Amino acid sequence: MSANADSGLKDNRDVAHTEVDYSVYPHMDGIKCSMSWKLGSYGERGALSDDMIGSLAERFGLPTKLVRELSVLLGNCLNNDDDIAINLTEVRRSQAIVRGQKHLKTLLREATRGTITTQELRNALGSLSTYFVSTPEDADLLPQLLKKLETATTLTQDVIDDIRRIHGTPGAVAEMSPRDKRFSRDKRRQYIVESCCHIWKDSGRPLTYTTYSDGRPGGQRQGPLINFIQAVVKMITEPGQILSGETIRVDIDGFRDKLEREEQERWAPPELGNQYT
């Protein structure tokens, strides 16, 4: 029977292109990141305790008022409300459908060979999405199969037929992983670094860092601003962690570029009309 596991199935790589292709940017708060942020609902009190605020103010010579403002900014960055789209990643329709079909084809093969349990199959199917379905009828195919597998003890032929039917339905399932994982970064980190830069600038300090090339411990990027950001990051991660100096450098440069663009727009001369009309 395994010899015919893929009988009648094609990769259907043209299926994903039968409609206009486009990208969506869903909120993916489950994106794996290297930092264990202390997420929560902080409200007006902010993410830092009074002791943390006092420690940062004293260590870096900052006004307590500014550090309290930073605490509120950090609380907004660390808000775990699902309505706040912190992590937005690009998912391409055509790519997501092709990946879904490929995943489904693998599951069909395993189900036909009996090398997967009903629970394993249900979990694997549960990772797929019906985001790009064309009709309400198509949208019901995957949920109906998942419901059937809730009580199934063995993989019967009708389950295998259902998988085959879903695979043959254009857009019925999609695998919603990011189009390019290299750009799937935890945006909380960027917002946190920018918040620190904002407060640092408001205190009258320069947004600068020092670059070393002698391989000294702690990385090549050093300086008061880097140290300030690292101290803040350590307070809002559990257990306390720090970022790489190069990562911070990229975010600082991005913040400075943003300020420069805003400044240029502010002082851009108005467009002149035709003086001779």
PDB file of C-alpha atoms in Angstrom:
ATOM      1  CA  MET A   1       0.000   0.000   0.000  1.00  0.00           C
ATOM      2  CA  SER A   2       2.919   2.319   0.714  1.00  0.00           C
ATOM      3  CA  ALA A   3       3.944   2.073  -2.936  1.00  0.00           C
ATOM      4  CA  ASN A   4       0.759   3.953  -3.791  1.00  0.00           C
ATOM      5  CA  ALA A   5       0.980   6.453  -0.961  1.00  0.00           C
ATOM      6  CA  ASP A   6       1.439   9.341  -3.361  1.00  0.00           C
ATOM      7  CA  SER A   7      -0.823   7.976  -6.073  1.00  0.00           C
ATOM      8  CA  GLY A   8      -2.780  10.740  -7.744  1.00  0.00           C
ATOM      9  CA  LEU A   9      -0.867  13.449  -5.892  1.00  0.00           C
ATOM     10  CA  LYS A  10       1.265  16.069  -7.553  1.00  0.00           C
ATOM     11  CA  ASP A  11       3.228  18.851  -5.959  1.00  0.00           C
ATOM     12  CA  ASN A  12       0.591  21.260  -7.300  1.00  0.00           C
ATOM     13  CA  ARG A  13       3.141  24.054  -7.411  1.00  0.00           C
ATOM     14  CA  ASP A  14       0.907  25.900  -9.874  1.00  0.00           C
ATOM     15  CA  VAL A  15      -2.013  25.885  -7.453  1.00  0.00           C
ATOM     16  CA  ALA A  16      -0.587  28.721  -5.429  1.00  0.00           C
ATOM     17  CA  HIS A  17      -0.455  30.943  -8.484  1.00  0.00           C
ATOM     18  CA  THR A  18      -3.993  30.545  -9.759  1.00  0.00           C
ATOM     19  CA  GLU A  19      -4.946  33.744  -7.941  1.00  0.00           C
ATOM     20  CA  VAL A  20      -3.145  37.046  -7.490  1.00  0.00           C
ATOM     21  CA  ASP A  21      -0.221  36.497  -5.166  1.00  0.00           C
ATOM     22  CA  TYR A  22       0.262  38.730  -2.128  1.00  0.00           C
ATOM     23  CA  SER A  23       1.798  38.850   1.328  1.00  0.00           C
ATOM     24  CA  VAL A  24       0.210  39.170   4.755  1.00  0.00           C
ATOM     25  CA  TYR A  25       1.873  40.318   7.954  1.00  0.00           C
ATOM     26  CA  PRO A  26       0.259  38.440  10.838  1.00  0.00           C
ATOM     27  CA  HIS A  27       1.103  39.035  14.471  1.00  0.00           C
ATOM     28  CA  MET A  28       3.405  36.183  15.476  1.00  0.00           C
ATOM     29  CA  ASP A  29       4.107  36.634  19.152  1.00  0.00           C
ATOM     30  CA  GLY A  30       5.447  33.106  19.296  1.00  0.00           C
ATOM     31  CA  ILE A  31       8.477  33.932  17.210  1.00  0.00           C
ATOM     32  CA  LYS A  32      11.472  32.353  18.831  1.00  0.00           C
ATOM     33  CA  CYS A  33      13.869  34.945  20.141  1.00  0.00           C
ATOM     34  CA  SER A  34      17.040  34.746  22.166  1.00  0.00           C
ATOM     35  CA  MET A  35      15.792  37.001  24.954  1.00  0.00           C
ATOM     36  CA  SER A  36      13.495  35.923  27.772  1.00  0.00           C
ATOM     37  CA  TRP A  37      11.622  39.202  28.206  1.00  0.00           C
ATOM     38  CA  LYS A  38       9.504  39.732  31.316  1.00  0.00           C
ATOM     39  CA  LEU A  39       6.179  40.179  29.536  1.00  0.00           C
ATOM     40  CA  GLY A  40       3.162  41.478  31.417  1.00  0.00           C
ATOM     41  CA  SER A  41       0.474  44.146  31.701  1.00  0.00           C
ATOM     42  CA  TYR A  42       2.368  46.967  33.370  1.00  0.00           C
ATOM     43  CA  GLY A  43       0.072  49.915  32.760  1.00  0.00           C
ATOM     44  CA  GLU A  44       1.116  53.333  34.024  1.00  0.00           C
ATOM     45  CA  ARG A  45       3.509  51.965  36.652  1.00  0.00           C
ATOM     46  CA  GLY A  46       5.910  50.725  33.989  1.00  0.00           C
ATOM     47  CA  ALA A  47       8.210  47.719  33.877  1.00  0.00           C
ATOM     48  CA  LEU A  48      10.832  48.867  36.383  1.00  0.00           C
ATOM     49  CA  SER A  49      10.558  48.748  40.163  1.00  0.00           C
ATOM     50  CA  ASP A  50      11.394  51.780  42.288  1.00  0.00           C
ATOM     51  CA  ASP A  51      14.696  50.149  43.259  1.00  0.00           C
ATOM     52  CA  MET A  52      15.572  49.589  39.591  1.00  0.00           C
ATOM     53  CA  ILE A  53      14.690  53.175  38.733  1.00  0.00           C
ATOM     54  CA  GLY A  54      16.834  54.487  41.587  1.00  0.00           C
ATOM     55  CA  SER A  55      19.732  52.231  40.629  1.00  0.00           C
ATOM     56  CA  LEU A  56      19.726  53.337  36.970  1.00  0.00           C
ATOM     57  CA  ALA A  57      19.398  57.014  37.895  1.00  0.00           C
ATOM     58  CA  GLU A  58      22.325  56.843  40.314  1.00  0.00           C
ATOM     59  CA  ARG A  59      24.596  54.643  38.221  1.00  0.00           C
ATOM     60  CA  PHE A  60      24.248  56.643  35.010  1.00  0.00           C
ATOM     61  CA  GLY A  61      23.604  60.101  36.475  1.00  0.00           C
ATOM     62  CA  LEU A  62      20.146  60.390  34.954  1.00  0.00           C
ATOM     63  CA  PRO A  63      17.189  62.389  36.300  1.00  0.00           C
ATOM     64  CA  THR A  64      14.773  60.092  38.121  1.00  0.00           C
ATOM     65  CA  LYS A  65      11.896  61.607  36.130  1.00  0.00           C
ATOM     66  CA  LEU A  66      13.446  60.431  32.876  1.00  0.00           C
ATOM     67  CA  VAL A  67      14.066  56.922  34.196  1.00  0.00           C
ATOM     68  CA  ARG A  68      10.440  56.734  35.307  1.00  0.00           C
ATOM     69  CA  GLU A  69       9.440  57.747  31.792  1.00  0.00           C
ATOM     70  CA  LEU A  70      11.665  54.966  30.475  1.00  0.00           C
ATOM     71  CA  SER A  71       9.909  52.526  32.801  1.00  0.00           C
ATOM     72  CA  VAL A  72       6.565  53.354  31.168  1.00  0.00           C
ATOM     73  CA  LEU A  73       8.049  53.043  27.675  1.00  0.00           C
ATOM     74  CA  LEU A  74       9.496  49.656  28.557  1.00  0.00           C
ATOM     75  CA  GLY A  75       6.126  48.549  29.941  1.00  0.00           C
ATOM     76  CA  ASN A  76       4.556  49.347  26.578  1.00  0.00           C
ATOM     77  CA  CYS A  77       7.269  47.344  24.794  1.00  0.00           C
ATOM     78  CA  LEU A  78       6.738  44.348  27.082  1.00  0.00           C
ATOM     79  CA  ASN A  79       2.953  44.388  27.025  1.00  0.00           C
ATOM     80  CA  ASN A  80       1.662  40.859  26.446  1.00  0.00           C
ATOM     81  CA  ASP A  81      -1.697  42.041  25.069  1.00  0.00           C
ATOM     82  CA  ASP A  82      -2.349  40.057  21.884  1.00  0.00           C
ATOM     83  CA  ASP A  83      -3.847  43.159  20.288  1.00  0.00           C
ATOM     84  CA  ILE A  84      -0.429  44.783  20.237  1.00  0.00           C
ATOM     85  CA  ALA A  85       1.335  43.529  17.119  1.00  0.00           C
ATOM     86  CA  ILE A  86       4.951  43.539  18.230  1.00  0.00           C
ATOM     87  CA  ASN A  87       6.215  40.892  15.842  1.00  0.00           C
ATOM     88  CA  LEU A  88       5.080  41.327  12.266  1.00  0.00           C
ATOM     89  CA  THR A  89       6.553  38.956   9.709  1.00  0.00           C
ATOM     90  CA  GLU A  90       5.887  38.546   6.012  1.00  0.00           C
ATOM     91  CA  VAL A  91       4.021  35.422   4.918  1.00  0.00           C
ATOM     92  CA  ARG A  92       3.724  35.027   1.154  1.00  0.00           C
ATOM     93  CA  ARG A  93       0.505  33.393  -0.037  1.00  0.00           C
ATOM     94  CA  SER A  94       2.065  31.288  -2.796  1.00  0.00           C
ATOM     95  CA  GLN A  95       4.907  30.124  -0.595  1.00  0.00           C
ATOM     96  CA  ALA A  96       2.635  29.317   2.356  1.00  0.00           C
ATOM     97  CA  ILE A  97       0.321  27.185   0.193  1.00  0.00           C
ATOM     98  CA  VAL A  98       3.173  25.265  -1.421  1.00  0.00           C
ATOM     99  CA  ARG A  99       4.666  24.571   2.005  1.00  0.00           C
ATOM    100  CA  GLY A 100       1.284  23.440   3.279  1.00  0.00           C
ATOM    101  CA  GLN A 101       0.851  21.027   0.377  1.00  0.00           C
ATOM    102  CA  LYS A 102       4.339  19.640   0.887  1.00  0.00           C
ATOM    103  CA  HIS A 103       3.690  19.139   4.591  1.00  0.00           C
ATOM    104  CA  LEU A 104       0.366  17.486   3.846  1.00  0.00           C
ATOM    105  CA  LYS A 105       1.957  15.148   1.301  1.00  0.00           C
ATOM    106  CA  THR A 106       4.480  14.007   3.903  1.00  0.00           C
ATOM    107  CA  LEU A 107       1.697  13.339   6.413  1.00  0.00           C
ATOM    108  CA  LEU A 108      -0.260  11.355   3.821  1.00  0.00           C
ATOM    109  CA  ARG A 109       2.757   9.170   3.197  1.00  0.00           C
ATOM    110  CA  GLU A 110       3.257   8.549   6.917  1.00  0.00           C
ATOM    111  CA  ALA A 111      -0.434   7.864   7.496  1.00  0.00           C
ATOM    112  CA  THR A 112      -0.575   5.391   4.621  1.00  0.00           C
ATOM    113  CA  ARG A 113       2.502   3.559   5.862  1.00  0.00           C
ATOM    114  CA  GLY A 114       1.208   3.549   9.431  1.00  0.00           C
ATOM    115  CA  THR A 115       4.300   5.292  10.748  1.00  0.00           C
ATOM    116  CA  ILE A 116       2.365   8.037  12.533  1.00  0.00           C
ATOM    117  CA  THR A 117      -0.211   7.828  15.334  1.00  0.00           C
ATOM    118  CA  THR A 118      -3.577   9.550  15.284  1.00  0.00           C
ATOM    119  CA  GLN A 119      -2.438  12.014  17.939  1.00  0.00           C
ATOM    120  CA  GLU A 120       0.776  12.782  16.094  1.00  0.00           C
ATOM    121  CA  LEU A 121      -1.173  13.288  12.893  1.00  0.00           C
ATOM    122  CA  ARG A 122      -3.634  15.595  14.612  1.00  0.00           C
ATOM    123  CA  ASN A 123      -0.821  17.673  16.121  1.00  0.00           C
ATOM    124  CA  ALA A 124       0.938  17.927  12.773  1.00  0.00           C
ATOM    125  CA  LEU A 125      -2.246  18.937  10.946  1.00  0.00           C
ATOM    126  CA  GLY A 126      -2.987  21.448  13.699  1.00  0.00           C
ATOM    127  CA  SER A 127       0.095  23.423  12.697  1.00  0.00           C
ATOM    128  CA  LEU A 128      -1.482  24.194   9.313  1.00  0.00           C
ATOM    129  CA  SER A 129      -3.728  27.168   8.612  1.00  0.00           C
ATOM    130  CA  THR A 130      -6.815  27.824   6.497  1.00  0.00           C
ATOM    131  CA  TYR A 131      -5.906  31.504   6.133  1.00  0.00           C
ATOM    132  CA  PHE A 132      -5.910  31.505   2.323  1.00  0.00           C
ATOM    133  CA  VAL A 133      -8.988  29.347   1.627  1.00  0.00           C
ATOM    134  CA  SER A 134     -11.249  30.433  -1.232  1.00  0.00           C
ATOM    135  CA  THR A 135     -14.659  29.273   0.025  1.00  0.00           C
ATOM    136  CA  PRO A 136     -16.389  28.484   3.331  1.00  0.00           C
ATOM    137  CA  GLU A 137     -16.631  24.859   2.212  1.00  0.00           C
ATOM    138  CA  ASP A 138     -12.871  24.661   1.749  1.00  0.00           C
ATOM    139  CA  ALA A 139     -12.378  26.280   5.142  1.00  0.00           C
ATOM    140  CA  ASP A 140     -14.267  23.408   6.799  1.00  0.00           C
ATOM    141  CA  LEU A 141     -12.133  20.593   5.378  1.00  0.00           C
ATOM    142  CA  LEU A 142      -9.230  20.791   7.835  1.00  0.00           C
ATOM    143  CA  PRO A 143     -11.343  21.470  10.975  1.00  0.00           C
ATOM    144  CA  GLN A 144     -13.595  18.515  10.117  1.00  0.00           C
ATOM    145  CA  LEU A 145     -10.604  16.200   9.819  1.00  0.00           C
ATOM    146  CA  LEU A 146      -9.147  17.460  13.089  1.00  0.00           C
ATOM    147  CA  LYS A 147     -12.479  16.831  14.801  1.00  0.00           C
ATOM    148  CA  LYS A 148     -12.603  13.304  13.401  1.00  0.00           C
ATOM    149  CA  LEU A 149      -9.105  12.613  14.742  1.00  0.00           C
ATOM    150  CA  GLU A 150     -10.110  13.693  18.268  1.00  0.00           C
ATOM    151  CA  THR A 151     -11.881  10.384  18.817  1.00  0.00           C
ATOM    152  CA  ALA A 152     -10.107   8.180  16.279  1.00  0.00           C
ATOM    153  CA  THR A 153      -7.974   5.370  17.685  1.00  0.00           C
ATOM    154  CA  THR A 154      -6.610   4.128  14.353  1.00  0.00           C
ATOM    155  CA  LEU A 155      -5.897   5.677  10.993  1.00  0.00           C
ATOM    156  CA  THR A 156      -8.748   4.481   8.814  1.00  0.00           C
ATOM    157  CA  GLN A 157      -9.071   4.790   5.059  1.00  0.00           C
ATOM    158  CA  ASP A 158     -11.534   7.654   5.351  1.00  0.00           C
ATOM    159  CA  VAL A 159      -8.926   9.700   7.237  1.00  0.00           C
ATOM    160  CA  ILE A 160      -6.417   9.065   4.478  1.00  0.00           C
ATOM    161  CA  ASP A 161      -9.037  10.006   1.878  1.00  0.00           C
ATOM    162  CA  ASP A 162      -9.714  13.250   3.759  1.00  0.00           C
ATOM    163  CA  ILE A 163      -6.027  14.159   3.677  1.00  0.00           C
ATOM    164  CA  ARG A 164      -5.945  13.429  -0.042  1.00  0.00           C
ATOM    165  CA  ARG A 165      -9.038  15.591  -0.592  1.00  0.00           C
ATOM    166  CA  ILE A 166      -7.532  18.532   1.292  1.00  0.00           C
ATOM    167  CA  HIS A 167      -4.302  18.243  -0.642  1.00  0.00           C
ATOM    168  CA  GLY A 168      -6.218  18.401  -3.898  1.00  0.00           C
ATOM    169  CA  THR A 169      -8.109  21.542  -2.881  1.00  0.00           C
ATOM    170  CA  PRO A 170      -6.184  24.681  -3.893  1.00  0.00           C
ATOM    171  CA  GLY A 171      -5.411  26.876  -0.897  1.00  0.00           C
ATOM    172  CA  ALA A 172      -7.190  24.613   1.597  1.00  0.00           C
ATOM    173  CA  VAL A 173      -4.157  24.637   3.884  1.00  0.00           C
ATOM    174  CA  ALA A 174      -1.100  26.813   4.290  1.00  0.00           C
ATOM    175  CA  GLU A 175       2.041  26.614   6.361  1.00  0.00           C
ATOM    176  CA  MET A 176       2.357  30.092   7.845  1.00  0.00           C
ATOM    177  CA  SER A 177       6.054  30.271   8.584  1.00  0.00           C
ATOM    178  CA  PRO A 178       7.766  33.553   7.657  1.00  0.00           C
ATOM    179  CA  ARG A 179       8.750  34.119   4.047  1.00  0.00           C
ATOM    180  CA  ASP A 180      12.343  34.783   5.095  1.00  0.00           C
ATOM    181  CA  LYS A 181      13.304  33.802   8.631  1.00  0.00           C
ATOM    182  CA  ARG A 182      16.349  36.046   8.466  1.00  0.00           C
ATOM    183  CA  PHE A 183      13.997  39.004   8.848  1.00  0.00           C
ATOM    184  CA  SER A 184      11.870  37.435  11.594  1.00  0.00           C
ATOM    185  CA  ARG A 185      13.372  39.179  14.535  1.00  0.00           C
ATOM    186  CA  ASP A 186      11.929  39.987  17.901  1.00  0.00           C
ATOM    187  CA  LYS A 187      10.869  43.593  17.460  1.00  0.00           C
ATOM    188  CA  ARG A 188      10.550  44.094  21.194  1.00  0.00           C
ATOM    189  CA  ARG A 189      14.319  44.260  21.347  1.00  0.00           C
ATOM    190  CA  GLN A 190      14.424  47.031  18.766  1.00  0.00           C
ATOM    191  CA  TYR A 191      11.718  49.027  20.568  1.00  0.00           C
ATOM    192  CA  ILE A 192      13.459  48.568  23.923  1.00  0.00           C
ATOM    193  CA  VAL A 193      16.808  49.797  22.585  1.00  0.00           C
ATOM    194  CA  GLU A 194      15.091  52.750  20.906  1.00  0.00           C
ATOM    195  CA  SER A 195      13.335  53.631  24.178  1.00  0.00           C
ATOM    196  CA  CYS A 196      16.683  53.686  25.951  1.00  0.00           C
ATOM    197  CA  CYS A 197      18.135  55.868  23.193  1.00  0.00           C
ATOM    198  CA  HIS A 198      15.192  58.242  23.444  1.00  0.00           C
ATOM    199  CA  ILE A 199      15.754  58.771  27.185  1.00  0.00           C
ATOM    200  CA  TRP A 200      19.514  59.017  26.731  1.00  0.00           C
ATOM    201  CA  LYS A 201      19.044  61.739  24.116  1.00  0.00           C
ATOM    202  CA  ASP A 202      16.549  63.624  26.281  1.00  0.00           C
ATOM    203  CA  SER A 203      19.117  63.692  29.069  1.00  0.00           C
ATOM    204  CA  GLY A 204      21.474  65.560  26.745  1.00  0.00           C
ATOM    205  CA  ARG A 205      23.815  62.620  26.140  1.00  0.00           C
ATOM    206  CA  PRO A 206      25.213  61.785  22.689  1.00  0.00           C
ATOM    207  CA  LEU A 207      23.968  58.671  20.884  1.00  0.00           C
ATOM    208  CA  THR A 208      27.475  57.319  20.402  1.00  0.00           C
ATOM    209  CA  TYR A 209      29.489  54.196  21.088  1.00  0.00           C
ATOM    210  CA  THR A 210      33.122  53.166  20.885  1.00  0.00           C
ATOM    211  CA  THR A 211      34.421  50.422  18.603  1.00  0.00           C
ATOM    212  CA  TYR A 212      37.394  48.301  19.668  1.00  0.00           C
ATOM    213  CA  SER A 213      39.293  45.845  17.495  1.00  0.00           C
ATOM    214  CA  ASP A 214      41.522  44.257  20.126  1.00  0.00           C
ATOM    215  CA  GLY A 215      39.175  41.380  20.998  1.00  0.00           C
ATOM    216  CA  ARG A 216      38.560  42.608  24.531  1.00  0.00           C
ATOM    217  CA  PRO A 217      35.928  40.791  26.662  1.00  0.00           C
ATOM    218  CA  GLY A 218      32.380  42.064  26.251  1.00  0.00           C
ATOM    219  CA  GLY A 219      32.527  42.650  22.528  1.00  0.00           C
ATOM    220  CA  GLN A 220      33.795  45.331  20.202  1.00  0.00           C
ATOM    221  CA  ARG A 221      31.047  47.860  20.956  1.00  0.00           C
ATOM    222  CA  GLN A 222      31.443  49.728  24.240  1.00  0.00           C
ATOM    223  CA  GLY A 223      30.578  53.032  25.857  1.00  0.00           C
ATOM    224  CA  PRO A 224      28.162  54.623  28.381  1.00  0.00           C
ATOM    225  CA  LEU A 225      25.096  54.246  26.126  1.00  0.00           C
ATOM    226  CA  ILE A 226      25.866  50.592  25.441  1.00  0.00           C
ATOM    227  CA  ASN A 227      26.359  50.004  29.185  1.00  0.00           C
ATOM    228  CA  PHE A 228      23.059  51.754  29.955  1.00  0.00           C
ATOM    229  CA  ILE A 229      21.127  49.617  27.465  1.00  0.00           C
ATOM    230  CA  GLN A 230      22.742  46.431  28.781  1.00  0.00           C
ATOM    231  CA  ALA A 231      21.822  47.359  32.354  1.00  0.00           C
ATOM    232  CA  VAL A 232      18.204  47.947  31.342  1.00  0.00           C
ATOM    233  CA  VAL A 233      17.991  44.713  29.341  1.00  0.00           C
ATOM    234  CA  LYS A 234      19.362  42.734  32.280  1.00  0.00           C
ATOM    235  CA  MET A 235      16.581  44.135  34.503  1.00  0.00           C
ATOM    236  CA  ILE A 236      13.741  43.181  32.152  1.00  0.00           C
ATOM    237  CA  THR A 237      14.825  39.642  31.266  1.00  0.00           C
ATOM    238  CA  GLU A 238      14.476  36.499  33.347  1.00  0.00           C
ATOM    239  CA  PRO A 239      17.061  35.303  34.040  1.00  0.00           C
ATOM    240  CA  GLY A 240      18.999  38.510  33.480  1.00  0.00           C
ATOM    241  CA  GLN A 241      20.576  38.588  30.013  1.00  0.00           C
ATOM    242  CA  ILE A 242      22.486  41.042  27.851  1.00  0.00           C
ATOM    243  CA  LEU A 243      22.549  41.697  24.122  1.00  0.00           C
ATOM    244  CA  SER A 244      25.516  41.467  21.815  1.00  0.00           C
ATOM    245  CA  GLY A 245      27.238  44.780  21.313  1.00  0.00           C
ATOM    246  CA  GLU A 246      26.847  44.481  17.552  1.00  0.00           C
ATOM    247  CA  THR A 247      23.081  43.982  17.884  1.00  0.00           C
ATOM    248  CA  ILE A 248      22.812  47.139  19.974  1.00  0.00           C
ATOM    249  CA  ARG A 249      24.989  49.013  17.479  1.00  0.00           C
ATOM    250  CA  VAL A 250      22.587  48.160  14.646  1.00  0.00           C
ATOM    251  CA  ASP A 251      19.582  49.396  16.638  1.00  0.00           C
ATOM    252  CA  ILE A 252      21.340  52.594  17.747  1.00  0.00           C
ATOM    253  CA  ASP A 253      22.292  53.362  14.144  1.00  0.00           C
ATOM    254  CA  GLY A 254      18.703  52.708  13.087  1.00  0.00           C
ATOM    255  CA  PHE A 255      17.414  55.107  15.741  1.00  0.00           C
ATOM    256  CA  ARG A 256      19.882  57.813  14.700  1.00  0.00           C
ATOM    257  CA  ASP A 257      18.886  57.384  11.051  1.00  0.00           C
ATOM    258  CA  LYS A 258      15.245  57.766  12.029  1.00  0.00           C
ATOM    259  CA  LEU A 259      15.994  60.995  13.912  1.00  0.00           C
ATOM    260  CA  GLU A 260      17.944  62.330  10.946  1.00  0.00           C
ATOM    261  CA  ARG A 261      15.092  61.615   8.549  1.00  0.00           C
ATOM    262  CA  GLU A 262      12.621  63.333  10.852  1.00  0.00           C
ATOM    263  CA  GLU A 263      14.907  66.345  11.133  1.00  0.00           C
ATOM    264  CA  GLN A 264      15.275  66.604   7.350  1.00  0.00           C
ATOM    265  CA  GLU A 265      11.512  66.435   6.889  1.00  0.00           C
ATOM    266  CA  ARG A 266      11.006  69.112   9.536  1.00  0.00           C
ATOM    267  CA  TRP A 267      13.355  71.575   7.812  1.00  0.00           C
ATOM    268  CA  ALA A 268      12.534  70.715   4.218  1.00  0.00           C
ATOM    269  CA  PRO A 269      11.617  73.913   2.291  1.00  0.00           C
ATOM    270  CA  PRO A 270       8.010  74.170   1.108  1.00  0.00           C
ATOM    271  CA  GLU A 271       7.312  73.362  -2.498  1.00  0.00           C
ATOM    272  CA  LEU A 272       7.248  76.520  -4.567  1.00  0.00           C
ATOM    273  CA  GLY A 273       4.415  77.078  -6.969  1.00  0.00           C
ATOM    274  CA  ASN A 274       4.721  78.643 -10.369  1.00  0.00           C
ATOM    275  CA  GLN A 275       5.806  82.230  -9.650  1.00  0.00           C
ATOM    276  CA  TYR A 276       4.670  83.429 -13.039  1.00  0.00           C
ATOM    277  CA  THR A 277       1.042  82.394 -13.004  1.00  0.00           C
TER     278      THR A 277
END
